[in-house]
Coordinates of C-alpha atoms and ligand atoms in Angstrom, one line a residue:
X1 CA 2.4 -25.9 -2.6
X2 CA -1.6 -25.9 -1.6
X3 CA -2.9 -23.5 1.2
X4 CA -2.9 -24.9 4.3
X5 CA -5.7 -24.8 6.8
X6 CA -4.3 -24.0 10.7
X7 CA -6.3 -23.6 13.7
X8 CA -5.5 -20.9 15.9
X9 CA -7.3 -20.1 18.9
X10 CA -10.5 -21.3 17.3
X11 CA -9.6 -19.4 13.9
X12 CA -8.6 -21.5 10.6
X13 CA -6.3 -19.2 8.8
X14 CA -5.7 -20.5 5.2
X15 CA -1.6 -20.0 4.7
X16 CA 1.0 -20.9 1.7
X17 CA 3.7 -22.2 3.5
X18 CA 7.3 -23.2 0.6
X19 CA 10.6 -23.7 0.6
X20 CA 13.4 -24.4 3.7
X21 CA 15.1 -22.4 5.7
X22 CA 15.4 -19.0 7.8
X23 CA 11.5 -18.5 8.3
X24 CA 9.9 -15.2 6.1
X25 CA 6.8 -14.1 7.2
X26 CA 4.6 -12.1 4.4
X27 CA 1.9 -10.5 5.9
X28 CA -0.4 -8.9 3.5
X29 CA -2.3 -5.0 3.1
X30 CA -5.7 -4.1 3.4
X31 CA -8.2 -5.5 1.9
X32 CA -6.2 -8.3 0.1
X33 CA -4.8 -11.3 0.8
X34 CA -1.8 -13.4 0.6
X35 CA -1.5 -13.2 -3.1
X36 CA -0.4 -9.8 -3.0
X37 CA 3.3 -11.5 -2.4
X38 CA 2.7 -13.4 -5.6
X39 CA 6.2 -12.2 -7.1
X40 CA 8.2 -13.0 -3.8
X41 CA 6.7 -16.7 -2.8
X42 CA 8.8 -18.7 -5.3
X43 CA 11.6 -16.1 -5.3
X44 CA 12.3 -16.2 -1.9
X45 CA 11.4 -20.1 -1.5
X46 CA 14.5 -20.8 -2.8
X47 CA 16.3 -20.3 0.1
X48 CA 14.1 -19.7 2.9
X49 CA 10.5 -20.9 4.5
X50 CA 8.3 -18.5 3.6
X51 CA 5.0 -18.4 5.2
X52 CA 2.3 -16.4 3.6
X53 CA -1.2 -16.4 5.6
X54 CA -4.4 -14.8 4.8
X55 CA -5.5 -12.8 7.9
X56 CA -8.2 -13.1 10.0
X57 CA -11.2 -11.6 7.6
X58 CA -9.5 -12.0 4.5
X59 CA -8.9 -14.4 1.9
X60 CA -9.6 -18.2 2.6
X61 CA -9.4 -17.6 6.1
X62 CA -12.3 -17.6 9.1
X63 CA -14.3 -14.4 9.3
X64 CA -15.1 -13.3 12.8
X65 CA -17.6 -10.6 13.7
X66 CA -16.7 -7.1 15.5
X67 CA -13.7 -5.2 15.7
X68 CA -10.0 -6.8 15.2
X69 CA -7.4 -5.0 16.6
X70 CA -3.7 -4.7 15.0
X71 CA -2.9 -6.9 18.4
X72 CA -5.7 -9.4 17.3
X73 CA -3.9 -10.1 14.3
X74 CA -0.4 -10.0 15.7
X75 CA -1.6 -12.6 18.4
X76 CA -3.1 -14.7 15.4
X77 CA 0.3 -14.5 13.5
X78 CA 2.5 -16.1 16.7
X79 CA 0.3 -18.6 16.8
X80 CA 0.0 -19.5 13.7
X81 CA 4.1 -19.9 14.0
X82 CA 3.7 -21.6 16.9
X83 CA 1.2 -24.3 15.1
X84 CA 3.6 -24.4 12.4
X85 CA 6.6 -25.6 14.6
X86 CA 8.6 -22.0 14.2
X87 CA 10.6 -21.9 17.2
X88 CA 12.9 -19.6 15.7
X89 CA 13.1 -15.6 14.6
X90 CA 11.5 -14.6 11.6
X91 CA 11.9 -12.1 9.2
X92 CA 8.3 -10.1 10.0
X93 CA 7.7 -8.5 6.4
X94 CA 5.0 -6.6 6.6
X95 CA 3.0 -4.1 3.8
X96 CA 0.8 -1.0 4.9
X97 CA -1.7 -2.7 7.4
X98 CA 0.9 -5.6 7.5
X99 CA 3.3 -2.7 8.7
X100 CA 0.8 -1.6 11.6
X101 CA 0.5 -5.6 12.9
X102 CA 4.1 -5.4 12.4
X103 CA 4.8 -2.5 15.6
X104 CA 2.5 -5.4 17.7
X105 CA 4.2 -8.3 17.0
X106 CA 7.7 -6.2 17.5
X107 CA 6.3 -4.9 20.9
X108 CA 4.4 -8.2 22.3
X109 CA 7.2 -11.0 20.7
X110 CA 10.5 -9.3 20.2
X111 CA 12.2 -12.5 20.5
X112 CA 10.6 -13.7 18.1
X113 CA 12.1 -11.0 15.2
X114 CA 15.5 -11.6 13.9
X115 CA 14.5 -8.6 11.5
X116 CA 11.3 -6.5 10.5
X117 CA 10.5 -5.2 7.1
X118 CA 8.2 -2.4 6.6
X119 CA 6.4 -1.7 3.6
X120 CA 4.9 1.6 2.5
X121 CA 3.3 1.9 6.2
X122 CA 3.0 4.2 8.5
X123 CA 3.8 4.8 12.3
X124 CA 1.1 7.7 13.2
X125 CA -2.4 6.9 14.1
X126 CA -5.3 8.1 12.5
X127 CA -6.3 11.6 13.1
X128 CA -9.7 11.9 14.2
X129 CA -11.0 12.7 10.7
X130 CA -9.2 9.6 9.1
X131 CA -10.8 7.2 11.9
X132 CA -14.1 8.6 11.9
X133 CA -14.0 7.9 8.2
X134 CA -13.0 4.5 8.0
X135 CA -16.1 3.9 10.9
X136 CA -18.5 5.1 8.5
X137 CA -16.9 3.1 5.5
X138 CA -17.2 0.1 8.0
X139 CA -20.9 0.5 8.1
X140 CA -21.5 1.3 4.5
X141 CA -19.4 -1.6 3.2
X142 CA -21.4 -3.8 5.5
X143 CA -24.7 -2.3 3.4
X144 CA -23.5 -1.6 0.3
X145 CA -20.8 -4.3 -0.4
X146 CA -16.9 -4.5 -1.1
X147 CA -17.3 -2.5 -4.2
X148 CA -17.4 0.6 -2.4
X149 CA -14.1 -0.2 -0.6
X150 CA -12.3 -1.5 -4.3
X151 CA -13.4 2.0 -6.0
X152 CA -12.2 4.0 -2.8
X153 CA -8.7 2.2 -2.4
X154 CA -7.3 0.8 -6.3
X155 CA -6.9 5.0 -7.2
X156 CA -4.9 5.4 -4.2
X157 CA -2.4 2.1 -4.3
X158 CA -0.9 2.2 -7.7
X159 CA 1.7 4.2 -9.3
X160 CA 0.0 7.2 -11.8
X161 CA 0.4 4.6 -15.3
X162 CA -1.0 1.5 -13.6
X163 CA -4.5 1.7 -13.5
X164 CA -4.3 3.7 -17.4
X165 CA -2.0 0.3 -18.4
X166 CA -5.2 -1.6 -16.8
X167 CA -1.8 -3.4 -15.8
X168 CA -2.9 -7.5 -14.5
X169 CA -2.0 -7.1 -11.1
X170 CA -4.7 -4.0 -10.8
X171 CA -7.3 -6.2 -11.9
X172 CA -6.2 -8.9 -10.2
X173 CA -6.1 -6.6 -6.8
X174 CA -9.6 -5.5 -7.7
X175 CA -11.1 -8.9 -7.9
X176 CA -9.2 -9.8 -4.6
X177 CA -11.0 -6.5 -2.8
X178 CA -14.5 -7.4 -4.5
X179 CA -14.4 -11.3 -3.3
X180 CA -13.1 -9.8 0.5
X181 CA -16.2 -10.7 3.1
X182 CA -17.6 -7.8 4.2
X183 CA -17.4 -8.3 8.0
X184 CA -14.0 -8.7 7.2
X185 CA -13.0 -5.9 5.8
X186 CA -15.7 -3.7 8.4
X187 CA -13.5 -5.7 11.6
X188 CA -10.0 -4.8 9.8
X189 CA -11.6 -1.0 9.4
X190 CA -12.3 -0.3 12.7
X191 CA -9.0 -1.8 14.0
X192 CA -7.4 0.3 11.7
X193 CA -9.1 3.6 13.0
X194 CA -8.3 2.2 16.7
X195 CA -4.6 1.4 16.1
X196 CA -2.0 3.8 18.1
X197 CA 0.6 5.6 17.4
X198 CA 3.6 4.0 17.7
X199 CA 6.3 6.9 17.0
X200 CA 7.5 7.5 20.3
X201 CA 8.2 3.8 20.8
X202 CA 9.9 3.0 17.6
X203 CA 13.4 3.8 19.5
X204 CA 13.2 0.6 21.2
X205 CA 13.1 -1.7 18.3
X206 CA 16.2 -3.6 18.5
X207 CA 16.1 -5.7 15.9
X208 CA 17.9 -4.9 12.2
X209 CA 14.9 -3.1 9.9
X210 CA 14.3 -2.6 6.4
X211 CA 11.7 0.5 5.3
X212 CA 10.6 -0.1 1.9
X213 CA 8.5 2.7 -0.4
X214 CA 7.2 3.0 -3.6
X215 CA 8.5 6.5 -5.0
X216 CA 5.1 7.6 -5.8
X217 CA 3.3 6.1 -2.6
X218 CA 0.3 8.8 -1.4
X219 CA -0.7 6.4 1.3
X220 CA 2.5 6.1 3.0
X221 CA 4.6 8.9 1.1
X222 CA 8.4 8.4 1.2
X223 CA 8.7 11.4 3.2
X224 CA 7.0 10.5 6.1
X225 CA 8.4 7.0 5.9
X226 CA 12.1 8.2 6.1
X227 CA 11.3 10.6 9.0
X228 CA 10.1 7.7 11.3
X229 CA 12.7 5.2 10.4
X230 CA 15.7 7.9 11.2
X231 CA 14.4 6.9 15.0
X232 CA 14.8 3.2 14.3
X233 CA 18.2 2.7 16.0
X234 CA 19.5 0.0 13.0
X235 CA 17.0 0.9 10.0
X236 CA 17.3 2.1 6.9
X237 CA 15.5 2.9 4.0
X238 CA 15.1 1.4 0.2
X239 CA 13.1 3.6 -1.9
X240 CA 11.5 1.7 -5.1
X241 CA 11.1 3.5 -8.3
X242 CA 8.3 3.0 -10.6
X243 CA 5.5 2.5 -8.0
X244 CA 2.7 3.7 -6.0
X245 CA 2.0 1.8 -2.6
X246 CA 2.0 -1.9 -3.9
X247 CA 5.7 -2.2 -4.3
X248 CA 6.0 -6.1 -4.0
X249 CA 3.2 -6.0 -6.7
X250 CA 4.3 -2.8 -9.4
X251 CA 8.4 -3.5 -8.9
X252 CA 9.0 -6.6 -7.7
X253 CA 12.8 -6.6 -9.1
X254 CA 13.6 -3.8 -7.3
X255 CA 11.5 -4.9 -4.1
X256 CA 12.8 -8.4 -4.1
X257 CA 16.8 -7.1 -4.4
X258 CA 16.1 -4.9 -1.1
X259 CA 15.0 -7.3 0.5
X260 CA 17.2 -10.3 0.0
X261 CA 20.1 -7.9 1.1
X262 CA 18.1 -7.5 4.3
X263 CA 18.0 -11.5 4.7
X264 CA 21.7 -11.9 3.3
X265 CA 22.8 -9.4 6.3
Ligands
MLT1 C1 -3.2 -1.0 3.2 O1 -2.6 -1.0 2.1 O2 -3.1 -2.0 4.0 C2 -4.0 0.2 3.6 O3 -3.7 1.2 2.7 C3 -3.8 0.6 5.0 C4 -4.6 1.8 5.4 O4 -5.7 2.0 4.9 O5 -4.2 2.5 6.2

């Protein structure tokens, strides 16, 4: 199906929006877009409505300028529902950054969840070091250009064979990070470096949850992620073998079976 073009609050977000059904909501990492879900779109179309945007910044999307906060996207998300006609829960499915506008849209529209997915993410806030370094990276990227961002990040996302393999989705990721607008990636940055930590409240998430983590993940290392999901009343956790941070993207058998047992349940 072609990308649609909906107006939210003055934003046009571009989204892929297949299939009928429960509503799935793929929400994408940083600096990519909704491609990222590639393996899961037509897979999971089958049977539900799944609803893949590019955020705010990224992809075919508007770019805005300044900061944009985990809530900024979250609040662009349920409207983007809204203008959609999704007056029902969604599963929230969420990778990495997608995780951290996960916590938001879980906090501000629990209603709205009939489950949440979270994908090699992470419930701490930056330390003061991490946030301080994703400010400067915000400026330099606005100087130097997305490259800087694509040769800091593709090391870190992929499994230890992928980027040797020059494997197509790391090429394919790279060219998605290099074609990112700056401003976009400088606004998600500092949002980034400004989100909170969210440990103390994951307790009152109420809604059934899925952790999912790539057995080699360094950005969101399984076990970090299986610490904060023991205080997720009703969570548990899928660990994926035979990846780095991109799950969907480096095992998407194994990702894909995890979570259609989440929407089977
Ligand atoms: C992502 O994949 O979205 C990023 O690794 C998130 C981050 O930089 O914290």
């Amino acid at each position: 199906m072609p990308i649609q073009h909906v107006s939210v609050g003055g934003v046009k977000l571009a989204v892929e929006v297949e299939g009928n059904g429960a509503p799935l909501l793929l929400v994408h990492g940083f600096p990519l877009d909704h491609s990222m879900w590639r393996g899961q779109i037509g897979v999971f179309a089958a049977s539900y409505r799944v609803i893949a945007p590019d955020l705010r910044g990224f992809g075919a999307s508007d770019v805005t300028p300044g900061v944009v906060t985990m809530a900024q996207f979250s609040e662009d998300l349920a409207k983007l529902l809204d203008a959609l006609g999704v007056n029902v829960p969604v599963t929230f499915c969420g990778l990495s950054m997608g995780g951290y506008i996960g916590w938001q849209f879980a906090m501000c529209y629990p209603h709205r969840l009939s489950a949440l997915v979270a994908c090699d993410t992470r419930a701490a806030a930056d330390t003061p070091e991490q946030a301080a370094g994703r400010r400067d990276l915000a400026q330099r990227v606005l100087k130097q250009g997305a490259t800087i961002v694509a040769d800091a990040m593709l090391p870190k996302l992929f499994g230890p064979d992928a980027i040797a393999k020059n494997a197509e989705y790391v090429t394919a990721t790279r060219r998605v990070m290099e074609t990112t607008d700056v401003q976009g990636i400088a606004g998600a940055l500092q949002g980034m470096a400004e989100r909170p930590d969210v440990r103390s409240w994951l307790p009152q998430i109420a809604c059934p949850t899925l952790s999912i983590v790539g057995e080699h993940d360094v950005i969101s290392p399984p076990q970090e992620m299986r610490e904060w999901t023991a205080s997720i009343p009703n969570a548990r956790l899928a660990v994926v073998g035979d990846s780095g941070h991109m799950t969907p993207l480096e095992n998407p058998a194994q990702f894909n079976a995890s979570l259609a047992e989440c929407l089977q349940r």
